PDB file of C-alpha atoms in Angstrom:
ATOM      1  CA  MET E   1       0.000   0.000   0.000  1.00 41.00           C
ATOM      2  CA  LEU E   2       1.375   3.401  -0.969  1.00 38.00           C
ATOM      3  CA  PRO E   3       1.384   6.286   1.531  1.00 40.00           C
ATOM      4  CA  ASP E   4      -1.544   8.698   1.199  1.00 44.00           C
ATOM      5  CA  TYR E   5      -0.229  12.140   0.186  1.00 41.00           C
ATOM      6  CA  SER E   6      -3.669  13.714  -0.345  1.00 44.00           C
ATOM      7  CA  ASP E   7      -3.464  15.909   2.773  1.00 49.00           C
ATOM      8  CA  THR E   8       0.206  16.783   2.335  1.00 45.00           C
ATOM      9  CA  GLU E   9       0.950  20.480   2.181  1.00 46.00           C
ATOM     10  CA  SER E  10       4.192  22.246   1.399  1.00 40.00           C
ATOM     11  CA  VAL E  11       7.095  20.190   2.650  1.00 43.00           C
ATOM     12  CA  LYS E  12      10.102  22.472   2.299  1.00 44.00           C
ATOM     13  CA  PHE E  13      11.073  25.967   1.378  1.00 44.00           C
ATOM     14  CA  GLU E  14      14.176  28.014   0.807  1.00 47.00           C
ATOM     15  CA  ILE E  15      14.471  31.799   0.727  1.00 46.00           C
ATOM     16  CA  VAL E  16      16.564  33.649  -1.843  1.00 46.00           C
ATOM     17  CA  PHE E  17      16.598  37.421  -2.258  1.00 44.00           C
ATOM     18  CA  ILE E  18      16.222  38.953  -5.705  1.00 45.00           C
ATOM     19  CA  LEU E  19      15.798  42.514  -6.898  1.00 45.00           C
ATOM     20  CA  GLY E  20      12.090  43.304  -7.392  1.00 46.00           C
ATOM     21  CA  GLU E  21      10.433  45.810  -9.723  1.00 49.00           C
ATOM     22  CA  THR E  22      10.543  48.485  -7.038  1.00 49.00           C
ATOM     23  CA  GLY E  23      14.282  48.133  -6.505  1.00 47.00           C
ATOM     24  CA  LYS E  24      13.744  46.569  -3.081  1.00 48.00           C
ATOM     25  CA  PRO E  25      14.640  42.940  -2.488  1.00 46.00           C
ATOM     26  CA  SER E  26      11.702  40.537  -2.780  1.00 54.00           C
ATOM     27  CA  ALA E  27      11.756  37.082  -1.262  1.00 54.00           C
ATOM     28  CA  SER E  28      11.959  34.141  -3.654  1.00 73.00           C
ATOM     29  CA  ILE E  29      10.662  31.030  -1.954  1.00 88.00           C
ATOM     30  CA  LEU E  30      10.846  27.396  -3.091  1.00 94.00           C
ATOM     31  CA  TYR E  31       7.849  25.270  -2.131  1.00 95.00           C
ATOM     32  CA  THR E  32       7.265  21.588  -2.797  1.00 96.00           C
ATOM     33  CA  ALA E  33       3.788  20.050  -3.005  1.00 96.00           C
ATOM     34  CA  VAL E  34       2.369  16.660  -3.935  1.00 95.00           C
ATOM     35  CA  VAL E  35      -0.203  16.062  -6.691  1.00 95.00           C
ATOM     36  CA  LYS E  36      -3.725  15.876  -5.189  1.00 95.00           C
ATOM     37  CA  GLY E  37      -2.456  17.617  -2.044  1.00 97.00           C
ATOM     38  CA  LYS E  38      -2.745  21.301  -1.250  1.00 97.00           C
ATOM     39  CA  VAL E  39      -0.272  24.134  -0.986  1.00 98.00           C
ATOM     40  CA  ALA E  40      -0.400  27.640   0.476  1.00 97.00           C
ATOM     41  CA  LEU E  41       1.740  30.161  -1.446  1.00 97.00           C
ATOM     42  CA  PRO E  42       2.449  33.095   0.897  1.00 96.00           C
ATOM     43  CA  CYS E  43       2.143  36.769   0.032  1.00 95.00           C
ATOM     44  CA  ASP E  44       2.814  39.571   2.509  1.00 94.00           C
ATOM     45  CA  ILE E  45       0.015  42.102   2.102  1.00 95.00           C
ATOM     46  CA  SER E  46       0.870  44.176   5.183  1.00 94.00           C
ATOM     47  CA  PRO E  47       0.927  47.883   4.295  1.00 94.00           C
ATOM     48  CA  PRO E  48       4.186  49.659   5.199  1.00 92.00           C
ATOM     49  CA  SER E  49       2.308  52.316   7.201  1.00 94.00           C
ATOM     50  CA  ALA E  50      -0.901  52.442   9.241  1.00 94.00           C
ATOM     51  CA  ASP E  51      -2.480  55.062   6.959  1.00 95.00           C
ATOM     52  CA  ASP E  52      -2.103  52.902   3.831  1.00 95.00           C
ATOM     53  CA  GLY E  53      -3.916  49.849   2.505  1.00 94.00           C
ATOM     54  CA  VAL E  54      -3.956  47.279  -0.263  1.00 96.00           C
ATOM     55  CA  ALA E  55      -5.464  48.435  -3.547  1.00 96.00           C
ATOM     56  CA  LEU E  56      -4.772  45.443  -5.784  1.00 97.00           C
ATOM     57  CA  ILE E  57      -3.253  41.960  -5.506  1.00 97.00           C
ATOM     58  CA  LEU E  58      -2.205  40.177  -8.694  1.00 98.00           C
ATOM     59  CA  TRP E  59      -0.801  36.651  -8.971  1.00 98.00           C
ATOM     60  CA  TYR E  60       1.204  35.755 -12.080  1.00 98.00           C
ATOM     61  CA  LYS E  61       2.529  32.351 -13.156  1.00 97.00           C
ATOM     62  CA  ASP E  62       5.746  31.911 -15.107  1.00 96.00           C
ATOM     63  CA  GLU E  63       6.091  34.546 -17.839  1.00 93.00           C
ATOM     64  CA  ALA E  64       2.364  34.990 -18.538  1.00 92.00           C
ATOM     65  CA  PRO E  65       1.539  38.676 -19.141  1.00 94.00           C
ATOM     66  CA  SER E  66      -1.934  38.365 -17.574  1.00 96.00           C
ATOM     67  CA  PRO E  67      -2.579  37.515 -13.925  1.00 97.00           C
ATOM     68  CA  ILE E  68      -3.912  34.090 -12.980  1.00 97.00           C
ATOM     69  CA  TYR E  69      -5.620  35.447  -9.854  1.00 97.00           C
ATOM     70  CA  THR E  70      -6.811  38.966  -9.056  1.00 96.00           C
ATOM     71  CA  LEU E  71      -8.066  40.611  -5.893  1.00 96.00           C
ATOM     72  CA  ASP E  72      -9.282  44.157  -6.582  1.00 96.00           C
ATOM     73  CA  ALA E  73      -9.861  46.469  -3.594  1.00 94.00           C
ATOM     74  CA  ARG E  74      -9.553  49.758  -5.488  1.00 94.00           C
ATOM     75  CA  GLN E  75     -13.276  50.541  -5.076  1.00 91.00           C
ATOM     76  CA  GLY E  76     -13.570  49.622  -1.381  1.00 87.00           C
ATOM     77  CA  THR E  77     -11.947  47.746   1.467  1.00 86.00           C
ATOM     78  CA  LEU E  78      -9.848  44.609   1.219  1.00 85.00           C
ATOM     79  CA  GLU E  79     -12.696  42.609   2.784  1.00 86.00           C
ATOM     80  CA  GLN E  80     -15.049  43.812   0.004  1.00 88.00           C
ATOM     81  CA  ALA E  81     -12.538  43.123  -2.771  1.00 89.00           C
ATOM     82  CA  ARG E  82     -13.566  41.241  -5.886  1.00 90.00           C
ATOM     83  CA  GLN E  83     -11.627  38.006  -6.404  1.00 90.00           C
ATOM     84  CA  SER E  84     -11.294  36.255  -9.741  1.00 92.00           C
ATOM     85  CA  ALA E  85      -9.203  33.390 -11.112  1.00 93.00           C
ATOM     86  CA  VAL E  86      -8.408  32.160 -14.609  1.00 94.00           C
ATOM     87  CA  SER E  87     -10.406  29.152 -15.801  1.00 91.00           C
ATOM     88  CA  THR E  88      -7.458  26.741 -15.410  1.00 89.00           C
ATOM     89  CA  LEU E  89      -7.564  27.353 -11.650  1.00 90.00           C
ATOM     90  CA  ASP E  90     -11.376  27.153 -11.621  1.00 78.00           C
ATOM     91  CA  HIS E  91     -12.457  26.375  -8.048  1.00 91.00           C
ATOM     92  CA  ARG E  92      -9.008  25.137  -6.955  1.00 95.00           C
ATOM     93  CA  ALA E  93      -7.647  28.550  -5.914  1.00 96.00           C
ATOM     94  CA  TYR E  94      -8.560  30.698  -2.933  1.00 94.00           C
ATOM     95  CA  PHE E  95      -6.758  33.739  -1.543  1.00 95.00           C
ATOM     96  CA  ASN E  96      -6.807  33.693   2.274  1.00 94.00           C
ATOM     97  CA  MET E  97      -6.407  37.169   3.792  1.00 91.00           C
ATOM     98  CA  ILE E  98      -7.314  36.181   7.367  1.00 90.00           C
ATOM     99  CA  ASN E  99      -3.970  34.527   8.151  1.00 87.00           C
ATOM    100  CA  ARG E 100      -0.693  36.462   8.064  1.00 88.00           C
ATOM    101  CA  PRO E 101       1.072  36.206   5.821  1.00 92.00           C
ATOM    102  CA  ALA E 102      -1.886  35.916   3.475  1.00 96.00           C
ATOM    103  CA  PHE E 103      -1.669  33.062   0.983  1.00 97.00           C
ATOM    104  CA  LEU E 104      -3.011  31.684  -2.276  1.00 97.00           C
ATOM    105  CA  GLN E 105      -4.167  28.137  -1.638  1.00 97.00           C
ATOM    106  CA  LEU E 106      -4.240  25.593  -4.455  1.00 98.00           C
ATOM    107  CA  ASP E 107      -6.336  22.520  -3.664  1.00 97.00           C
ATOM    108  CA  PRO E 108      -5.976  20.008  -5.177  1.00 97.00           C
ATOM    109  CA  VAL E 109      -2.507  20.564  -6.630  1.00 97.00           C
ATOM    110  CA  GLN E 110      -2.057  19.422 -10.234  1.00 96.00           C
ATOM    111  CA  GLU E 111       1.177  18.549 -12.042  1.00 95.00           C
ATOM    112  CA  GLU E 112       0.707  21.598 -14.309  1.00 96.00           C
ATOM    113  CA  ASP E 113       0.795  23.898 -11.253  1.00 97.00           C
ATOM    114  CA  ALA E 114       4.597  23.603 -11.092  1.00 97.00           C
ATOM    115  CA  GLY E 115       6.377  26.838 -11.988  1.00 97.00           C
ATOM    116  CA  GLU E 116       7.245  30.323 -10.810  1.00 97.00           C
ATOM    117  CA  TYR E 117       4.552  32.431  -9.164  1.00 97.00           C
ATOM    118  CA  ARG E 118       4.716  36.146  -8.451  1.00 97.00           C
ATOM    119  CA  CYS E 119       2.445  37.920  -6.015  1.00 97.00           C
ATOM    120  CA  ARG E 120       2.272  41.640  -6.770  1.00 97.00           C
ATOM    121  CA  VAL E 121       0.733  43.889  -4.118  1.00 97.00           C
ATOM    122  CA  ASP E 122      -0.179  47.462  -5.070  1.00 97.00           C
ATOM    123  CA  PHE E 123      -0.837  49.783  -2.138  1.00 96.00           C
ATOM    124  CA  HIS E 124      -2.829  53.031  -2.267  1.00 95.00           C
ATOM    125  CA  LYS E 125       0.238  55.120  -1.305  1.00 94.00           C
ATOM    126  CA  ALA E 126       3.325  52.923  -0.951  1.00 95.00           C
ATOM    127  CA  ARG E 127       5.328  51.298  -3.713  1.00 95.00           C
ATOM    128  CA  THR E 128       4.462  47.922  -5.200  1.00 95.00           C
ATOM    129  CA  VAL E 129       5.844  44.835  -3.432  1.00 94.00           C
ATOM    130  CA  ASN E 130       6.531  41.534  -5.231  1.00 94.00           C
ATOM    131  CA  THR E 131       7.038  38.064  -3.782  1.00 94.00           C
ATOM    132  CA  VAL E 132       8.372  35.328  -6.063  1.00 95.00           C
ATOM    133  CA  ILE E 133       7.646  31.685  -5.289  1.00 96.00           C
ATOM    134  CA  THR E 134       8.813  28.618  -7.183  1.00 97.00           C
ATOM    135  CA  LEU E 135       6.496  25.648  -6.836  1.00 98.00           C
ATOM    136  CA  LYS E 136       7.847  22.158  -7.439  1.00 97.00           C
ATOM    137  CA  VAL E 137       5.170  19.482  -7.801  1.00 96.00           C
ATOM    138  CA  ILE E 138       5.877  15.861  -6.897  1.00 94.00           C
ATOM    139  CA  VAL E 139       3.978  13.164  -8.782  1.00 92.00           C
ATOM    140  CA  PRO E 140       3.802  10.034  -6.604  1.00 91.00           C
ATOM    141  CA  PRO E 141       4.617   6.750  -8.346  1.00 90.00           C
ATOM    142  CA  THR E 142       1.846   4.342  -9.301  1.00 88.00           C
ATOM    143  CA  GLU E 143       1.195   1.294  -7.159  1.00 90.00           C
ATOM    144  CA  PRO E 144       3.965  -1.252  -7.785  1.00 89.00           C
ATOM    145  CA  VAL E 145       3.245  -4.403  -9.803  1.00 92.00           C
ATOM    146  CA  ILE E 146       5.313  -7.500  -8.996  1.00 91.00           C
ATOM    147  CA  TYR E 147       6.153 -10.144 -11.618  1.00 91.00           C
ATOM    148  CA  ASP E 148       7.831 -13.547 -11.322  1.00 86.00           C
ATOM    149  CA  ASP E 149      10.737 -14.710 -13.499  1.00 84.00           C
ATOM    150  CA  GLU E 150       8.296 -15.720 -16.277  1.00 87.00           C
ATOM    151  CA  ARG E 151       6.735 -12.242 -16.320  1.00 90.00           C
ATOM    152  CA  ARG E 152       3.499 -13.372 -14.655  1.00 89.00           C
ATOM    153  CA  LYS E 153       1.848 -10.912 -12.293  1.00 92.00           C
ATOM    154  CA  VAL E 154       2.289 -12.038  -8.691  1.00 90.00           C
ATOM    155  CA  LYS E 155      -0.530 -11.544  -6.175  1.00 88.00           C
ATOM    156  CA  GLY E 156      -0.653 -12.638  -2.576  1.00 86.00           C
ATOM    157  CA  ILE E 157       1.677 -15.422  -1.433  1.00 86.00           C
ATOM    158  CA  ILE E 158       4.234 -16.799  -3.874  1.00 84.00           C
ATOM    159  CA  GLY E 159       5.758 -20.218  -3.941  1.00 77.00           C
ATOM    160  CA  PRO E 160       6.271 -22.759  -2.680  1.00 84.00           C
ATOM    161  CA  TYR E 161      10.024 -22.415  -2.957  1.00 83.00           C
ATOM    162  CA  ASN E 162      12.650 -24.658  -1.439  1.00 88.00           C
ATOM    163  CA  GLU E 163      15.242 -23.260   0.936  1.00 90.00           C
ATOM    164  CA  GLY E 164      18.334 -22.163  -1.002  1.00 89.00           C
ATOM    165  CA  GLU E 165      16.392 -21.988  -4.282  1.00 89.00           C
ATOM    166  CA  LYS E 166      16.783 -18.807  -6.359  1.00 88.00           C
ATOM    167  CA  LEU E 167      13.867 -16.407  -6.402  1.00 87.00           C
ATOM    168  CA  LYS E 168      13.655 -13.715  -9.039  1.00 88.00           C
ATOM    169  CA  LEU E 169      10.966 -11.012  -8.815  1.00 89.00           C
ATOM    170  CA  LEU E 170      10.527  -7.859 -10.867  1.00 90.00           C
ATOM    171  CA  CYS E 171       8.861  -4.784  -9.396  1.00 90.00           C
ATOM    172  CA  GLU E 172       7.542  -2.061 -11.752  1.00 90.00           C
ATOM    173  CA  SER E 173       6.081   1.327 -10.941  1.00 89.00           C
ATOM    174  CA  ASP E 174       5.562   4.407 -13.126  1.00 86.00           C
ATOM    175  CA  GLY E 175       5.872   8.078 -12.245  1.00 75.00           C
ATOM    176  CA  GLY E 176       7.408   9.682  -9.229  1.00 73.00           C
ATOM    177  CA  MET E 177       8.976  13.134  -9.056  1.00 68.00           C
TER     178      MET E 177
END
């Protein structure tokens, strides 16, 4: 029986600093998730001053010119903001603003979700802040199939075999990483 990875979230991350659009360093974070699991991609939406607030949050994937997820608070408060996702994310994406840092949750994760994500936060007064996240997606291997030396599928107990007799089994499994 293979381990169940369906509830597995991000398993590791690494922080690297890069130069963002604003000239300030932005964190680049490496996350790893498992297919059919879920992952929370963080995005710091804290305004730099108490008299400022978030106007717009845009999530981009790889080099796509259009955002994959948008949260628009330009016409009201952050709590009243309109959220929209591209059709490929459908109902799998949700931006959680309650927790800090806020995060874009993908559930369930798909193999095609692997790539570089950029969270762009536009404030009413302060400069734009970008966070870059690289998501690596692990594809678990299929359940192993065991064959005997004549290439017959083996199920249950094998044998009988005599002590000292050679036993040759072949184990096959597809996928993984």
